[in-house]
mmCIF file of C-alpha atoms and ligand atoms in Angstrom:
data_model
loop_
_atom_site.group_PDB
_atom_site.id
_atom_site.type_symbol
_atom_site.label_atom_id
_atom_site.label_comp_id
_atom_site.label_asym_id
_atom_site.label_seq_id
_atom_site.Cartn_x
_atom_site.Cartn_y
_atom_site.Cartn_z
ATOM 1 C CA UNK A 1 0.754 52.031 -55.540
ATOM 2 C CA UNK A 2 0.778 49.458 -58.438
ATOM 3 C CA UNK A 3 -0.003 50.154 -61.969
ATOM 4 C CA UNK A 4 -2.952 48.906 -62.863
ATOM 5 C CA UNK A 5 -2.297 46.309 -66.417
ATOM 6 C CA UNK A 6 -4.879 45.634 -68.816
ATOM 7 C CA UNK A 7 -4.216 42.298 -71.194
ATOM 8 C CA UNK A 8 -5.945 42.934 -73.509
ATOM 9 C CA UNK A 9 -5.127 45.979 -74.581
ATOM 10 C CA UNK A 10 -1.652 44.400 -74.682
ATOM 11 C CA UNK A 11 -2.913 41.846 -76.782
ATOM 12 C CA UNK A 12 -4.570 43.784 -78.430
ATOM 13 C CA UNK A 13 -1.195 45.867 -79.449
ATOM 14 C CA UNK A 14 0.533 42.593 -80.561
ATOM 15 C CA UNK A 15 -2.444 41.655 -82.915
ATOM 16 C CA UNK A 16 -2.388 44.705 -84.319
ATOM 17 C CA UNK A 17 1.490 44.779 -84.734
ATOM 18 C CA UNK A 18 1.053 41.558 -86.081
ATOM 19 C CA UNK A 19 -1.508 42.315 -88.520
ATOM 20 C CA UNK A 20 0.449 45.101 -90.042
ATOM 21 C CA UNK A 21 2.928 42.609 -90.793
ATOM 22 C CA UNK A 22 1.837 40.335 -92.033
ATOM 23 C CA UNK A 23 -0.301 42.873 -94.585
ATOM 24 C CA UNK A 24 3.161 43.360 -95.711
ATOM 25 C CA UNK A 25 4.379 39.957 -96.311
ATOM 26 C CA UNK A 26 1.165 39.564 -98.282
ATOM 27 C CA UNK A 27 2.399 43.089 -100.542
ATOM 28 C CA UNK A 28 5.801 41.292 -101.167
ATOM 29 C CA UNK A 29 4.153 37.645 -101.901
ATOM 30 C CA UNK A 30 1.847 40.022 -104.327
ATOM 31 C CA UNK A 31 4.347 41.633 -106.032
ATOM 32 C CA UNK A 32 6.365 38.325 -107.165
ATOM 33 C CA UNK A 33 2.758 36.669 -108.154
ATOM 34 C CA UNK A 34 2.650 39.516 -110.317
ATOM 35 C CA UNK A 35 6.202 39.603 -111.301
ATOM 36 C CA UNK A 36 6.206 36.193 -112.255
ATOM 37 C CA UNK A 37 2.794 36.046 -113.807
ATOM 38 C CA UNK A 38 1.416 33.842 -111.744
ATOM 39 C CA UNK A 39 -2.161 34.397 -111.468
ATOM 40 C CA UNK A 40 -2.003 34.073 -115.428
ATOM 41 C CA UNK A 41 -1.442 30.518 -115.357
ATOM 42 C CA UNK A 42 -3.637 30.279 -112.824
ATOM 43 C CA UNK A 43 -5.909 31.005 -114.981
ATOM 44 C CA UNK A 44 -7.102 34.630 -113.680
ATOM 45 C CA UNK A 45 -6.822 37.811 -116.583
ATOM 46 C CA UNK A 46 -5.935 40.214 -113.688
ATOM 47 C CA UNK A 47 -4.272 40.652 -110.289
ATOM 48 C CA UNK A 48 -7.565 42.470 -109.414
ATOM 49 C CA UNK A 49 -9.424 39.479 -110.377
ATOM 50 C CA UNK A 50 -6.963 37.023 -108.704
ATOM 51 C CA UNK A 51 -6.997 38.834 -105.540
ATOM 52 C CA UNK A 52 -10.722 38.869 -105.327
ATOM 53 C CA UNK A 53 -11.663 35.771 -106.229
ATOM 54 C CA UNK A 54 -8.775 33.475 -105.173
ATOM 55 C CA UNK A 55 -7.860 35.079 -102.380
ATOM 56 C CA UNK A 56 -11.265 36.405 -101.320
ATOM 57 C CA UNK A 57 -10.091 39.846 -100.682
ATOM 58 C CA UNK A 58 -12.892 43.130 -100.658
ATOM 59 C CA UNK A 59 -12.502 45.089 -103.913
ATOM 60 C CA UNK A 60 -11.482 47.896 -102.133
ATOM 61 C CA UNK A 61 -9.076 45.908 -100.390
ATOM 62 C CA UNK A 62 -7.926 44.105 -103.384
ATOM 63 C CA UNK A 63 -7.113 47.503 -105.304
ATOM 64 C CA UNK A 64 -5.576 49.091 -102.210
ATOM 65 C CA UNK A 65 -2.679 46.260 -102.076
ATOM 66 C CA UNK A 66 -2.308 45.568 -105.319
ATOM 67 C CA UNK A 67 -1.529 49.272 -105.765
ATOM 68 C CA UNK A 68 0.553 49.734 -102.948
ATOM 69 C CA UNK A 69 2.529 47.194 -104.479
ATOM 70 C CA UNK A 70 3.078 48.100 -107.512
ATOM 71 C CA UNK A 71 4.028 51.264 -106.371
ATOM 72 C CA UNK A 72 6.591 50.349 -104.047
ATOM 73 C CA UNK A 73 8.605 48.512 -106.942
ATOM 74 C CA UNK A 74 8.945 52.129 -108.615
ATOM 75 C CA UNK A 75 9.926 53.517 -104.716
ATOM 76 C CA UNK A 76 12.768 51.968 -102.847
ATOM 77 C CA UNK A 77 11.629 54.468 -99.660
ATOM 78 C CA UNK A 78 8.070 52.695 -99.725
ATOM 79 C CA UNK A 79 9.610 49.374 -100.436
ATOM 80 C CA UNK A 80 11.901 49.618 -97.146
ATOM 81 C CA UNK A 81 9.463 51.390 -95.100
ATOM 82 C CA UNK A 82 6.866 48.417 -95.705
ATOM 83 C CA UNK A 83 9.701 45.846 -95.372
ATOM 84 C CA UNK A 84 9.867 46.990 -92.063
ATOM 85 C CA UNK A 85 6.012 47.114 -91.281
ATOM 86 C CA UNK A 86 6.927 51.142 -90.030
ATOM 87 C CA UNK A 87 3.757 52.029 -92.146
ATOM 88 C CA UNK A 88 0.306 50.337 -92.859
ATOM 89 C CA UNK A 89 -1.145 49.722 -96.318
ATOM 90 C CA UNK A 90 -4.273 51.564 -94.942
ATOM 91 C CA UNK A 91 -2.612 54.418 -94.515
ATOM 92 C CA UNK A 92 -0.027 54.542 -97.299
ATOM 93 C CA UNK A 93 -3.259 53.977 -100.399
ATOM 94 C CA UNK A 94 -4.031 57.429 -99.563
ATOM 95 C CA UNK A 95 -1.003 58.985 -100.489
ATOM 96 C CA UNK A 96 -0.367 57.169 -103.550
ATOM 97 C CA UNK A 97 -1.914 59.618 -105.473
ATOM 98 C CA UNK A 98 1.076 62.066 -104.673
ATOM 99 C CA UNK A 99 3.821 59.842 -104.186
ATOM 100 C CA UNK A 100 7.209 60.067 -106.642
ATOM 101 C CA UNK A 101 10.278 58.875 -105.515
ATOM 102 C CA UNK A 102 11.638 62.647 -105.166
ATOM 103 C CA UNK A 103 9.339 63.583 -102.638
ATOM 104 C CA UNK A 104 8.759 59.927 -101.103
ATOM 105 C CA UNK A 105 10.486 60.957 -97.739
ATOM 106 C CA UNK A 106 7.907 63.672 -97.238
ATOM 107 C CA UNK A 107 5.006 62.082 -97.766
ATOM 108 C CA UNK A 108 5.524 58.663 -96.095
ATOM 109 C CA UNK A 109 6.467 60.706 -92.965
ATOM 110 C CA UNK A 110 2.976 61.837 -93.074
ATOM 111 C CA UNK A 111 1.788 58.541 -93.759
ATOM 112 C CA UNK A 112 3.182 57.666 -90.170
ATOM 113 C CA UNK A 113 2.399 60.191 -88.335
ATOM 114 C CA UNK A 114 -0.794 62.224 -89.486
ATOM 115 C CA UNK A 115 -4.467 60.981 -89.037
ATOM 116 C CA UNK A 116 -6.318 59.646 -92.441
ATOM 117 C CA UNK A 117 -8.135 62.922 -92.424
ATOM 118 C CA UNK A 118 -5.459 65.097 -92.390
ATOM 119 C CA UNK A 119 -3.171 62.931 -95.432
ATOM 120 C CA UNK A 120 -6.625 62.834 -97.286
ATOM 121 C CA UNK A 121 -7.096 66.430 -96.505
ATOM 122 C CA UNK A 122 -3.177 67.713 -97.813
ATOM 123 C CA UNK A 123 -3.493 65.087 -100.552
ATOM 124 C CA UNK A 124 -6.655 66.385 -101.721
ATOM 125 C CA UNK A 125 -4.989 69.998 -101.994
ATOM 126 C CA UNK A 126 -2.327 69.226 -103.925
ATOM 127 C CA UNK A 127 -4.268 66.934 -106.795
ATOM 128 C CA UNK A 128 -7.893 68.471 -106.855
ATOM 129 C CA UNK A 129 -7.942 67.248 -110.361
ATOM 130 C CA UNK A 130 -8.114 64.064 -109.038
ATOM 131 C CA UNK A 131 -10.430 61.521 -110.497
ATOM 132 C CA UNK A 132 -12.974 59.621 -107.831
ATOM 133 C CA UNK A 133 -12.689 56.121 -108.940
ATOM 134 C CA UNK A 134 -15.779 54.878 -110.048
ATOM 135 C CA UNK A 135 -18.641 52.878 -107.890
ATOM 136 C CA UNK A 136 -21.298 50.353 -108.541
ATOM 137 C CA UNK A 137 -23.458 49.624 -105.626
ATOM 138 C CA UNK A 138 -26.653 47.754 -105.293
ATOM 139 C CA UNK A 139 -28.999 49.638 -103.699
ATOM 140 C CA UNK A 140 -31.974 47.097 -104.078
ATOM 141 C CA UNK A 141 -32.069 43.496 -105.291
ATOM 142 C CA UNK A 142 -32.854 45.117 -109.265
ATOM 143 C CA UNK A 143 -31.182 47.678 -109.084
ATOM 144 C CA UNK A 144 -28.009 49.734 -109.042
ATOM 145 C CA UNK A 145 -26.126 52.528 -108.208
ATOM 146 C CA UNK A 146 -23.445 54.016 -110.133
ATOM 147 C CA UNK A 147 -20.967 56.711 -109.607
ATOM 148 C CA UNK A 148 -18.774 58.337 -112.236
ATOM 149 C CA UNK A 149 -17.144 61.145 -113.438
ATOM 150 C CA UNK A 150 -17.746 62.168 -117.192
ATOM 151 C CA UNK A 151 -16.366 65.416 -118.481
ATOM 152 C CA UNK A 152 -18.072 67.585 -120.214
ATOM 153 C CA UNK A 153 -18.519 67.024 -123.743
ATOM 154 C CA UNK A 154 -19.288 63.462 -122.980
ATOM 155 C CA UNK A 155 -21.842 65.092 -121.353
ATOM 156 C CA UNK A 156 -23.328 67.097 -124.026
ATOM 157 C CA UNK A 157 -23.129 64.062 -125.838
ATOM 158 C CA UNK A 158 -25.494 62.233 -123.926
ATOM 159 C CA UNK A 159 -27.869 65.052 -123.942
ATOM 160 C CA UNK A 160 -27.927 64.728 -127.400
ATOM 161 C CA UNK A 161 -28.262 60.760 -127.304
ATOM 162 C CA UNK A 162 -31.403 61.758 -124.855
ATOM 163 C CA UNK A 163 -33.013 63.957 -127.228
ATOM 164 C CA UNK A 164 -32.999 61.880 -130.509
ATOM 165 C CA UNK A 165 -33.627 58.430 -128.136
ATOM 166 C CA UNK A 166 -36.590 60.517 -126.823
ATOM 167 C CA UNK A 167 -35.737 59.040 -123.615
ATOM 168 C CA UNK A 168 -37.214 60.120 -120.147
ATOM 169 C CA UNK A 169 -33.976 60.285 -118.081
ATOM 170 C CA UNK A 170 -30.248 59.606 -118.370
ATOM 171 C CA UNK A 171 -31.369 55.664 -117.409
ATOM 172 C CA UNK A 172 -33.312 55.381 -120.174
ATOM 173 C CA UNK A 173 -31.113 57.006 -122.709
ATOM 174 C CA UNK A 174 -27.711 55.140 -121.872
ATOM 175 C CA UNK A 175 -30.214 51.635 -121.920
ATOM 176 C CA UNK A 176 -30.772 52.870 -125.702
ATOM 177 C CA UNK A 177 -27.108 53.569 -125.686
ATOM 178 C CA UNK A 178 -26.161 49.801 -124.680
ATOM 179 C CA UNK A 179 -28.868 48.771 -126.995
ATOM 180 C CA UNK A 180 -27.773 49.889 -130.240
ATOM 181 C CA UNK A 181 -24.105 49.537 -129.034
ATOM 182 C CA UNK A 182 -24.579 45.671 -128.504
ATOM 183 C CA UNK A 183 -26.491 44.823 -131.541
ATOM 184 C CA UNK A 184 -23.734 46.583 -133.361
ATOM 185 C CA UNK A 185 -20.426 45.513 -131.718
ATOM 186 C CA UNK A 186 -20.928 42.561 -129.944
ATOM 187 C CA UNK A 187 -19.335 39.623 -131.537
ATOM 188 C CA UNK A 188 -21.956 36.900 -129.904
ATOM 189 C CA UNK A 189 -24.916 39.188 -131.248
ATOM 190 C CA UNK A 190 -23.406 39.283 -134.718
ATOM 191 C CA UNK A 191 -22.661 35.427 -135.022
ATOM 192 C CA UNK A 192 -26.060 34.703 -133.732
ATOM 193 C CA UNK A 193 -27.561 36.731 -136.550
ATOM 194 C CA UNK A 194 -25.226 35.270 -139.080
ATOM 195 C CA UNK A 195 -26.016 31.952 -138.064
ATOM 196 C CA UNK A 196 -29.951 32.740 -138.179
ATOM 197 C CA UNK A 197 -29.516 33.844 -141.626
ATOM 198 C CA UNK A 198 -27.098 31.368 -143.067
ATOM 199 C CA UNK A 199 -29.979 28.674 -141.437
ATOM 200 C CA UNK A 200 -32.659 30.213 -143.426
ATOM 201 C CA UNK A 201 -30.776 29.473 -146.375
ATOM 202 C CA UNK A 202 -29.741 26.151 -147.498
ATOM 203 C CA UNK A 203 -26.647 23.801 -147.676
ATOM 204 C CA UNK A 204 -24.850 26.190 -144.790
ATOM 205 C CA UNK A 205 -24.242 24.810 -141.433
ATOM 206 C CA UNK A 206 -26.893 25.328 -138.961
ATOM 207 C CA UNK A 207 -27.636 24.888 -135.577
ATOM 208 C CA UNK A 208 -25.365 22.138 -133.349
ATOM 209 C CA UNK A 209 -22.538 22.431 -135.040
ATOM 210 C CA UNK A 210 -20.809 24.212 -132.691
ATOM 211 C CA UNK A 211 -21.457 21.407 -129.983
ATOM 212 C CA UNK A 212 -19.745 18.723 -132.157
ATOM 213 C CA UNK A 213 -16.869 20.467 -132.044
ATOM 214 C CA UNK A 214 -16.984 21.207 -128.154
ATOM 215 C CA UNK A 215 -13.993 19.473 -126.345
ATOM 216 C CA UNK A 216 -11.961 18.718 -129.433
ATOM 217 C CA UNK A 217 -9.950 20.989 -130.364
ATOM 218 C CA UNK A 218 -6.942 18.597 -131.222
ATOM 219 C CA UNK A 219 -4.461 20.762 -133.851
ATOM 220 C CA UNK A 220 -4.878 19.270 -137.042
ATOM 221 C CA UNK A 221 -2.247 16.243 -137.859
ATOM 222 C CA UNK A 222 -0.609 18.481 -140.258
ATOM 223 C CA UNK A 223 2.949 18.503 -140.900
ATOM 224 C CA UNK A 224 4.580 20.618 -143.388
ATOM 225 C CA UNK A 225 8.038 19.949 -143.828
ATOM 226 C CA UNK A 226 10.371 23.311 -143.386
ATOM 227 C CA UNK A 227 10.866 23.769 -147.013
ATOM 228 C CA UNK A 228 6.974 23.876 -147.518
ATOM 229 C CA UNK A 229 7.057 26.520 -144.789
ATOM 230 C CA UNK A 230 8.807 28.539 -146.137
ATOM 231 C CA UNK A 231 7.526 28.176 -149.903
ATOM 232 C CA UNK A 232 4.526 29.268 -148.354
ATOM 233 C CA UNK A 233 5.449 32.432 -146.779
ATOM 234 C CA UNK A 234 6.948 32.968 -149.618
ATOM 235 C CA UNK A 235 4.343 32.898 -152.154
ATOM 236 C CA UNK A 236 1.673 34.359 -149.546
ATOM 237 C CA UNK A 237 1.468 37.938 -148.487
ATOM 238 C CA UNK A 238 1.965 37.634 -144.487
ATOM 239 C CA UNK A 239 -0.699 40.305 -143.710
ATOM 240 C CA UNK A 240 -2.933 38.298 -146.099
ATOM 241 C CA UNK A 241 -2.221 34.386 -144.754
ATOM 242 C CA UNK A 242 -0.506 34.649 -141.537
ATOM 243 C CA UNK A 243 -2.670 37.547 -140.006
ATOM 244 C CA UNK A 244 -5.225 37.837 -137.705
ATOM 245 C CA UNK A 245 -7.666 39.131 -140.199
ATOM 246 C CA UNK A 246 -6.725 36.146 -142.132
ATOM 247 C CA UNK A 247 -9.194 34.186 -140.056
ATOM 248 C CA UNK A 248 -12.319 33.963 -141.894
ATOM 249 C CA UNK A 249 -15.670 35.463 -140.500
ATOM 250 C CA UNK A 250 -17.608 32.376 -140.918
ATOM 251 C CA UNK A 251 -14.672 30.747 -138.264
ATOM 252 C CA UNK A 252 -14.552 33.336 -136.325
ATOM 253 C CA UNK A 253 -18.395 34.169 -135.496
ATOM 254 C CA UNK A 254 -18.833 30.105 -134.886
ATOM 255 C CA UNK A 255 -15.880 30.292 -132.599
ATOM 256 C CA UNK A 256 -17.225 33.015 -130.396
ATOM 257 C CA UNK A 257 -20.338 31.310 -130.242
ATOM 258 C CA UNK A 258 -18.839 27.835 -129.102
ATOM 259 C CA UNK A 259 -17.041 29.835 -126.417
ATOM 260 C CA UNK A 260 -19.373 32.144 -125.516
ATOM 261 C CA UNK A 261 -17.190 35.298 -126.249
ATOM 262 C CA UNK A 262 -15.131 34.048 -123.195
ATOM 263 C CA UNK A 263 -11.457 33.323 -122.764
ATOM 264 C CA UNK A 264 -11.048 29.535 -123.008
ATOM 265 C CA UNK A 265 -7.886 29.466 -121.137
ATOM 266 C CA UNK A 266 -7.968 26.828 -118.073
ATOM 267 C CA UNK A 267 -5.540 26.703 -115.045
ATOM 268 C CA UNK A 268 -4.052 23.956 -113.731
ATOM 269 C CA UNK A 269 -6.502 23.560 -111.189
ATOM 270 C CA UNK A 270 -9.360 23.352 -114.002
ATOM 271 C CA UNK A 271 -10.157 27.099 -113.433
ATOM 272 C CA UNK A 272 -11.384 28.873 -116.600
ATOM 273 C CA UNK A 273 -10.759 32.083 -117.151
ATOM 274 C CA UNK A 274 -14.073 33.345 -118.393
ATOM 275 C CA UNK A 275 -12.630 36.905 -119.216
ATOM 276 C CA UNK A 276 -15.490 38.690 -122.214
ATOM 277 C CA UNK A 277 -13.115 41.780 -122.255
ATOM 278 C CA UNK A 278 -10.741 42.076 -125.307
ATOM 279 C CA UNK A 279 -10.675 38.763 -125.954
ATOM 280 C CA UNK A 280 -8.742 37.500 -129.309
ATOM 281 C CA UNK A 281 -8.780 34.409 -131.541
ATOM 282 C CA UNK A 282 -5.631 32.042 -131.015
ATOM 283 C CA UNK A 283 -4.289 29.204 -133.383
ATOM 284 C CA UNK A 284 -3.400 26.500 -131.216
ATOM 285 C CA UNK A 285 -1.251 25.141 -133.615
ATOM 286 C CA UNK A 286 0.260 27.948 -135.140
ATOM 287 C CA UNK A 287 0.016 28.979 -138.929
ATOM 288 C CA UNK A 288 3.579 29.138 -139.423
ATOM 289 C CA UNK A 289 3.841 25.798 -138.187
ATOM 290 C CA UNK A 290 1.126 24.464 -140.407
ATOM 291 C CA UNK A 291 -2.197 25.262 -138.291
ATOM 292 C CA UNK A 292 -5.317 26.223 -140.127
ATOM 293 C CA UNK A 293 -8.385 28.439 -139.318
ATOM 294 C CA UNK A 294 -10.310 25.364 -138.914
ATOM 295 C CA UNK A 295 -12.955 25.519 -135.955
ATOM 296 C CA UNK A 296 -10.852 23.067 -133.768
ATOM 297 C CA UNK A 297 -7.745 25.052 -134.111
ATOM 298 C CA UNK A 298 -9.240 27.937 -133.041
ATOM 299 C CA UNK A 299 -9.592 29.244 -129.060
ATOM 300 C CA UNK A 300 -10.721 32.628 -127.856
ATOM 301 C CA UNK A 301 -8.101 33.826 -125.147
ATOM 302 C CA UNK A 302 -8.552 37.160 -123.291
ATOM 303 C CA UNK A 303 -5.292 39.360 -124.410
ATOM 304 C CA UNK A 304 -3.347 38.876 -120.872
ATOM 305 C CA UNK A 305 -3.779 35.332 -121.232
ATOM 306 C CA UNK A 306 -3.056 35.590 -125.272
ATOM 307 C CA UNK A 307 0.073 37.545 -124.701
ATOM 308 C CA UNK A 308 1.217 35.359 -121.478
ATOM 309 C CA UNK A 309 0.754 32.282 -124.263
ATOM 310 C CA UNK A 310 2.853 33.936 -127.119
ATOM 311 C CA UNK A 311 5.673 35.113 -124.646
ATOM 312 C CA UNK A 312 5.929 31.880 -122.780
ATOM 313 C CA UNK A 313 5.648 29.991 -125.824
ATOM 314 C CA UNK A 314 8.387 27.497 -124.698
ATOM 315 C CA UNK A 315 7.193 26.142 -121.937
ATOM 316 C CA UNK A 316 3.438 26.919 -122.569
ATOM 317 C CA UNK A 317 2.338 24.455 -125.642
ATOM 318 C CA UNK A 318 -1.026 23.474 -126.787
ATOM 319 C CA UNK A 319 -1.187 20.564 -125.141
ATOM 320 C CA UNK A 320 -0.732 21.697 -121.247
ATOM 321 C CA UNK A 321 -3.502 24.403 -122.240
ATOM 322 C CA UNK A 322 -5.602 21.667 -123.539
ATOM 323 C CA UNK A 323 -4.618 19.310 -120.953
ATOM 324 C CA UNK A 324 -7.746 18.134 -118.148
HETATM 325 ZN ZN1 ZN B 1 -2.318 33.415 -130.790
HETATM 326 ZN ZN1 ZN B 2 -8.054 34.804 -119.970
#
């Protein structure tokens, strides 16, 4: 009697083999992207965001590996057992929840050898506390679904938002929320209304002035010589001259509306980062080194790509940012 062979489940056991692999290599190539801020200069504020959109990953995808990796550079265990393609990313995001290095051994055994249900299941017991992480789907074309947890005195808050908006539901009341949140806080909002009024009134700067200044943003040809640097931080308070909140309002409101509240920073590859979270006015020429707050020395940067840009300073001047 001969045993019957079927190909493609054998193939099928080599792709798969295969797969896990090379899911691996990818974790290791993620983790020195990372390491070496790579997808910084790139031009991307996050490894979320590079993985995404440069590499075209799912989100859930995206924030399975990325967290697999970064955990496995705090767990040697994790680190080896991936090196070594013995366990899958798929099944090791669920335990990362759990996983120290003290009880690593444990709980990567279980990543092997029990079902998803069951790690999900023992996981689940040990951290009910555990937050769901937050979903937005779109259920139809307008409209959207979101999930999250809130405890409770945010709760009560938004009752109480509800009752003085007068609004139907908990839509309505966090649109009245947003509302008054935006036309309060957001920096495009305010220089919009700035600019309205300082257009209504004569001899300011109106409308188009922002566009004259698009794509030059030279640094100013200033030179101070090192004795009139340090004159003037001598006779200036530094909190006063060389701070942020040194920058005038007037500068600051027509630089976020030149860049659209967006982080300015472009890759090499002519990728700009676009980034509208935390995002910080830079001197491109720096005012210890004789920059202004003049519009054109001015750029908003999101803070990963403002801190990446201060740290790197040597090799990272104005003109490589600038640079087409
Ligand atoms: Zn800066
Ligand atoms: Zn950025």
């Amino acid at each position: 009697m001969t045993i019957r062979k079927f190909p493609l489940h054998e193939k099928a056991l080599t792709l798969s083999k295969d797969f896990r692999r090379l899911e691996n290599e990818l974790i290791a190539v993620l983790q020195e992207i990372e390491a070496q801020r790579i997808f910084l200069e790139l031009g991307f504020s996050s490894m979320f965001k590079y993985a995404t959109e440069a590499l075209g990953l799912s989100e859930a995808n995206a924030y399975a590996f990325i967290a697999v990796a970064r955990k496995a550079k705090r767990i040697p265990l994790l680190q080896k057992s991936l090196d070594e393609a013995s366990v899958s990313v798929s099944k090791v995001k669920h335990i990362l929840a759990v996983l120290e290095p003290e009880n690593s051994g444990d709980w990567i055994h279980k990543a092997k050898t029990l079902s998803k249900a069951e790690i999900e299941k023992q996981v689940a017991s040990l951290s009910p506390k555990m937050k769901k992480r937050e979903k937005v789907q779109y259920v139809r074309e307008t409209a959207l679904r979101m999930h999250l947890e809130v405890n409770e005195v945010v709760y009560q808050k938004l009752k109480r938002v509800q009752e003085i908006s007068a609004s139907k539901n908990l839509e309505e009341t966090l649109e009245a929320l947003v509302d008054v949140y935006l036309k309060t806080k957001d920096p495009i909002e305010k220089a919009k209304r700035i600019q309205k009024k300082s257009a209504a009134a004569p001899g300011s700067y109106g409308p188009g002035g922002s566009d004259q200044n698009k794509g030059h943003r030279q640094p100013p040809a200033r030179v101070l010589t090192k004795v009139q640097v340090i004159k003037l931080k001598m006779t200036l308070p530094r909190n006063k001259v060389f701070g942020r909140k040194a920058i005038p309002a007037k500068a600051k409101h027509e630089v976020f509306r030149r860049d659209g509240g967006s982080c300015q920073y472009k890759g090499p590859s002519g990728r700009i980062c676009g980034e509208r979270k935390l995002v910080q006015i830079h001197h491109l020429e720096p005012l210890w080194q004789g920059g202004d707050h003049a519009i054109d020395n001015l750029l908003s940067l999101c803070h990963p790509h403002h801190d990446y840009f201060h740290r790197e300073d040597r090799k990272y001047r104005p003109s490589k940012l600038l640079s087409t």
